[in-house]
XYZ file of C-alpha atoms in Angstrom:
306
model
C -17.169 -10.468 -10.630
C -15.625 -9.527 -14.870
C -17.388 -6.577 -14.523
C -17.045 -5.658 -10.904
C -17.291 -1.867 -10.172
C -17.328 0.866 -7.745
C -21.249 0.071 -8.317
C -20.809 -3.506 -6.614
C -19.989 -1.550 -3.148
C -21.279 -2.999 -0.215
C -22.924 -0.051 1.910
C -19.419 0.994 4.253
C -21.873 3.085 6.264
C -20.309 2.907 10.162
C -16.605 2.309 8.829
C -13.426 3.893 9.130
C -10.948 3.241 6.249
C -7.376 4.550 6.826
C -5.561 4.462 3.300
C -1.853 6.156 2.359
C -1.104 7.523 -0.179
C -5.111 9.544 -0.407
C -3.831 13.007 -1.404
C -3.952 11.608 -4.790
C -3.558 8.266 -7.867
C -4.362 5.927 -6.703
C -5.010 6.222 -2.808
C -6.873 9.254 -3.426
C -9.216 7.140 -6.461
C -9.856 4.533 -2.821
C -10.775 7.214 -0.586
C -13.022 8.199 -3.367
C -14.970 5.246 -4.003
C -14.495 4.223 -0.010
C -15.950 7.429 1.271
C -18.708 7.034 -1.561
C -19.417 3.924 -0.065
C -20.995 6.073 2.898
C -17.204 5.229 5.328
C -15.361 7.684 6.718
C -12.325 7.577 5.237
C -8.732 9.638 6.771
C -6.523 10.648 4.058
C -3.213 9.740 5.356
C -0.507 10.845 3.978
C 2.282 14.162 4.732
C 1.424 16.747 2.622
C -1.394 19.329 4.597
C -2.151 21.826 1.563
C -2.674 17.577 -1.232
C -4.597 16.859 2.046
C -6.798 19.512 2.258
C -7.724 19.287 -1.667
C -8.498 16.344 -1.003
C -10.929 16.294 1.452
C -12.199 19.663 -0.576
C -12.459 16.919 -3.487
C -14.200 13.868 -1.277
C -16.743 16.082 -0.042
C -17.312 17.991 -3.622
C -17.451 14.374 -5.278
C -19.551 12.956 -2.066
C -21.534 15.931 -0.305
C -21.251 14.930 2.912
C -18.724 12.545 3.277
C -16.707 12.084 7.025
C -13.592 12.613 5.379
C -10.312 13.983 7.150
C -6.756 14.314 6.520
C -4.099 13.572 9.290
C -0.509 13.437 8.801
C 1.879 10.419 8.089
C 5.262 10.949 6.674
C 6.989 7.112 5.742
C 10.041 8.192 5.426
C 9.926 8.803 9.315
C 9.761 5.763 11.653
C 8.778 8.250 14.185
C 6.094 9.544 12.244
C 4.117 6.844 12.217
C 4.320 6.273 15.739
C 2.845 9.900 16.258
C -0.306 8.653 13.473
C -1.039 5.567 15.130
C -0.700 6.672 18.222
C -3.024 10.095 17.730
C -5.381 6.883 16.268
C -5.097 4.387 19.867
C -5.951 7.320 21.237
C -9.148 8.157 19.570
C -10.444 4.228 19.995
C -12.002 3.709 17.119
C -11.630 0.671 16.103
C -10.493 0.054 12.573
C -11.813 -1.574 10.068
C -10.283 -0.945 5.889
C -6.165 -0.107 6.174
C -5.131 0.412 2.442
C -1.235 1.068 2.797
C -1.328 2.462 -0.603
C 1.336 5.267 -0.299
C 4.880 4.469 -1.872
C 7.237 6.137 -4.577
C 9.383 4.411 -7.279
C 12.645 4.223 -9.171
C 14.873 6.106 -7.545
C 17.791 6.971 -9.541
C 19.807 7.645 -6.377
C 20.305 5.942 -3.161
C 18.842 7.690 -0.987
C 17.809 7.289 2.758
C 15.235 7.919 5.316
C 16.243 10.556 8.345
C 16.607 7.386 9.770
C 18.833 5.454 8.233
C 16.813 3.224 6.682
C 16.900 3.247 2.108
C 14.555 5.066 1.174
C 12.696 2.919 -1.406
C 11.938 0.607 1.198
C 11.380 2.464 3.591
C 8.852 4.312 2.212
C 6.621 1.319 0.375
C 7.016 -1.515 2.704
C 8.924 -1.136 5.756
C 6.871 1.822 6.900
C 3.549 -0.349 6.248
C 4.885 -2.799 8.415
C 5.420 -1.297 11.375
C 2.232 1.427 10.608
C -0.096 -2.175 10.521
C 2.164 -3.111 13.943
C 1.874 -0.278 16.002
C -2.652 -0.161 14.173
C -3.176 -4.709 15.110
C -4.577 -4.137 18.795
C -7.100 -1.104 17.399
C -7.571 -3.380 13.101
C -7.714 -6.655 16.044
C -11.104 -4.089 17.314
C -11.995 -3.974 14.142
C -11.821 -7.594 12.678
C -10.283 -4.620 10.321
C -9.714 -6.196 5.728
C -5.242 -5.669 5.318
C -5.249 -4.341 2.210
C -1.606 -4.650 0.805
C -0.766 -2.152 -2.158
C 1.336 -4.488 -4.284
C 2.482 -4.200 -7.986
C 3.430 -6.812 -10.872
C 6.913 -5.485 -10.281
C 6.669 -8.521 -7.746
C 7.458 -11.099 -11.159
C 11.466 -9.385 -10.838
C 11.955 -8.707 -7.208
C 14.005 -10.718 -5.215
C 13.796 -10.807 -1.276
C 18.090 -9.943 -1.269
C 18.700 -10.628 2.716
C 22.133 -10.156 2.858
C 20.971 -6.761 1.945
C 18.080 -5.615 1.674
C 18.759 -1.972 1.926
C 20.875 -1.838 -0.455
C 24.013 -0.669 0.604
C 25.778 -2.422 -2.190
C 25.003 -2.542 -5.799
C 22.162 0.219 -6.056
C 19.893 0.004 -8.721
C 16.507 1.887 -9.101
C 13.996 -0.810 -10.517
C 15.605 -3.750 -8.908
C 15.156 -1.419 -5.518
C 11.230 -1.209 -6.586
C 10.806 -4.597 -7.324
C 11.724 -6.369 -3.709
C 9.742 -2.628 -1.902
C 6.685 -4.381 -3.761
C 6.905 -8.111 -3.050
C 7.662 -7.963 -0.384
C 4.710 -5.522 0.011
C 2.745 -8.979 -0.757
C 5.436 -11.239 1.244
C 3.510 -8.895 4.111
C 0.081 -9.764 3.094
C 0.540 -13.383 3.570
C 2.828 -13.696 6.453
C 0.102 -11.605 8.367
C -2.706 -14.089 7.015
C -0.789 -16.668 8.604
C 0.324 -15.034 11.604
C -3.319 -13.156 12.055
C -5.445 -17.280 11.356
C -2.733 -18.837 13.994
C -2.664 -15.875 16.729
C -6.716 -15.465 16.146
C -6.291 -12.061 15.009
C -9.214 -12.106 12.565
C -7.968 -9.906 10.888
C -8.447 -10.436 6.557
C -4.597 -9.667 5.249
C -5.308 -8.882 1.406
C -3.371 -7.900 -1.064
C -3.763 -5.845 -4.670
C -2.232 -4.855 -7.171
C -3.164 -1.891 -9.922
C -1.317 -2.868 -13.096
C -0.368 -0.111 -15.245
C -1.829 2.783 -14.597
C -1.705 6.370 -14.833
C -0.923 8.235 -12.291
C 1.573 10.521 -11.541
C 3.995 7.074 -8.969
C 6.571 8.004 -12.294
C 7.123 11.723 -12.209
C 7.519 11.643 -8.221
C 9.805 8.944 -7.925
C 12.586 9.331 -11.278
C 12.957 13.140 -9.917
C 14.862 16.153 -12.024
C 17.394 13.660 -13.359
C 15.287 11.373 -15.027
C 12.353 13.572 -16.545
C 12.339 12.158 -20.111
C 11.727 8.893 -18.835
C 9.454 10.443 -16.531
C 7.918 11.543 -19.403
C 8.253 8.410 -21.959
C 7.314 6.299 -19.558
C 3.729 7.924 -18.527
C 3.409 8.305 -22.177
C 4.072 4.374 -22.462
C 0.807 4.085 -19.609
C -1.083 6.016 -21.316
C -0.806 3.469 -24.123
C -0.151 0.149 -22.434
C -2.191 0.965 -19.117
C -5.793 2.161 -17.584
C -5.892 5.165 -15.775
C -5.782 5.979 -12.176
C -9.522 5.464 -11.644
C -9.350 2.045 -13.451
C -5.750 1.037 -11.484
C -8.277 2.069 -8.561
C -10.319 -0.960 -8.528
C -8.360 -4.141 -6.736
C -7.389 -2.506 -4.231
C -10.520 -1.111 -3.475
C -12.379 -4.543 -4.409
C -9.755 -5.898 -2.096
C -11.083 -3.948 0.582
C -15.225 -4.246 0.333
C -15.958 -7.586 -1.959
C -18.006 -9.346 1.033
C -16.395 -13.364 0.991
C -12.869 -12.549 0.862
C -9.864 -15.125 2.356
C -7.046 -13.987 3.758
C -4.565 -14.287 1.693
C -5.846 -13.539 -1.257
C -4.489 -10.842 -4.515
C -6.483 -9.381 -6.770
C -4.826 -7.792 -10.030
C -6.688 -6.802 -13.347
C -7.683 -9.224 -15.873
C -6.945 -8.760 -18.897
C -2.953 -9.373 -21.272
C -0.383 -10.025 -18.501
C -2.520 -8.120 -15.579
C -2.348 -5.033 -16.908
C -5.586 -3.486 -17.373
C -8.559 -4.796 -17.063
C -11.936 -5.030 -15.369
C -11.105 -5.830 -10.697
C -10.023 -10.539 -10.115
C -7.845 -12.392 -8.886
C -4.179 -11.744 -9.456
C -1.147 -14.097 -10.361
C 1.335 -14.699 -7.311
C 5.423 -15.055 -8.612
C 6.026 -18.747 -6.886
C 8.941 -16.473 -4.741
C 6.602 -14.162 -2.771
C 4.836 -17.860 -1.770
C 8.459 -18.142 0.397
C 7.261 -19.340 4.053
C 10.509 -18.934 5.213
C 11.948 -15.772 3.835
C 8.591 -14.324 4.456
C 9.922 -15.458 7.947
C 12.862 -14.404 7.983
C 11.553 -10.369 6.089
C 9.672 -10.378 9.659
C 11.993 -10.763 12.268
C 14.146 -8.365 9.777
C 11.878 -5.593 9.570
C 10.699 -5.890 13.882
C 14.628 -5.010 14.580
C 14.568 -2.118 11.436
C 11.363 -0.376 13.182
C 11.397 -1.826 16.729
C 7.727 -2.518 15.847
C 6.696 -6.221 17.174
C 2.705 -7.484 16.042
C 2.401 -9.236 19.865
């Protein structure tokens, strides 16, 4: 396992994969890896031009790849609903869902069109809604569902009394909470799948410290110096987006994975290195908080899992 690479991905021919945020960074690298192994890949993201560019890049790397862009804006629950309805209308079972898209550390509190705090909504809440809406065709495909978390979950806590930081907004604690929520979602989805016989394999992964455009896209124009400094630091202590994507690609494709597993880099403090088992912090294992978060998420999105 220590030397696992994209060459170890089993043949994915005939399988359908959806990757959110797949127009750049970890998502694009994940889409490239899956398409290269023969999967049909839906690049799910919000920017049409970047989506077309991602399609072109994937086909240039893997001639004959089956890849298409489909619009979804995770800052809009309506967009999530529309995307899911298109997939349900097609009736095609989903084999792999990688909930990858995310934003990081917006300096000021922003709200989505639905009125939800932007980081919590984009990173976690819309992925919860998307998974719930796709559930019939995920079950039909006995899908592998991968939630992309972060080493930031180590410092995170679920603030049940104010999940959306209406009071005391701080960029990094909000980001950490959103990524802890993603990990807890993976574990709770596994529990519910087993209890209800859905047949899903729900797992999570994190990239360590990967040099992507996430920081540059997060802090915004008022914090360009911080973004630049963060990017330099990542290059010094971390690894590339392609290397950072390996844990989630492993989670999506490696045979004999069990639900509830977590994957990350194997180097010092899981910052970089080849993919393998990741460390789950105790707060992520709190099943009572996870159940409360699930109930709140259903109420906030209007999506139930049946």
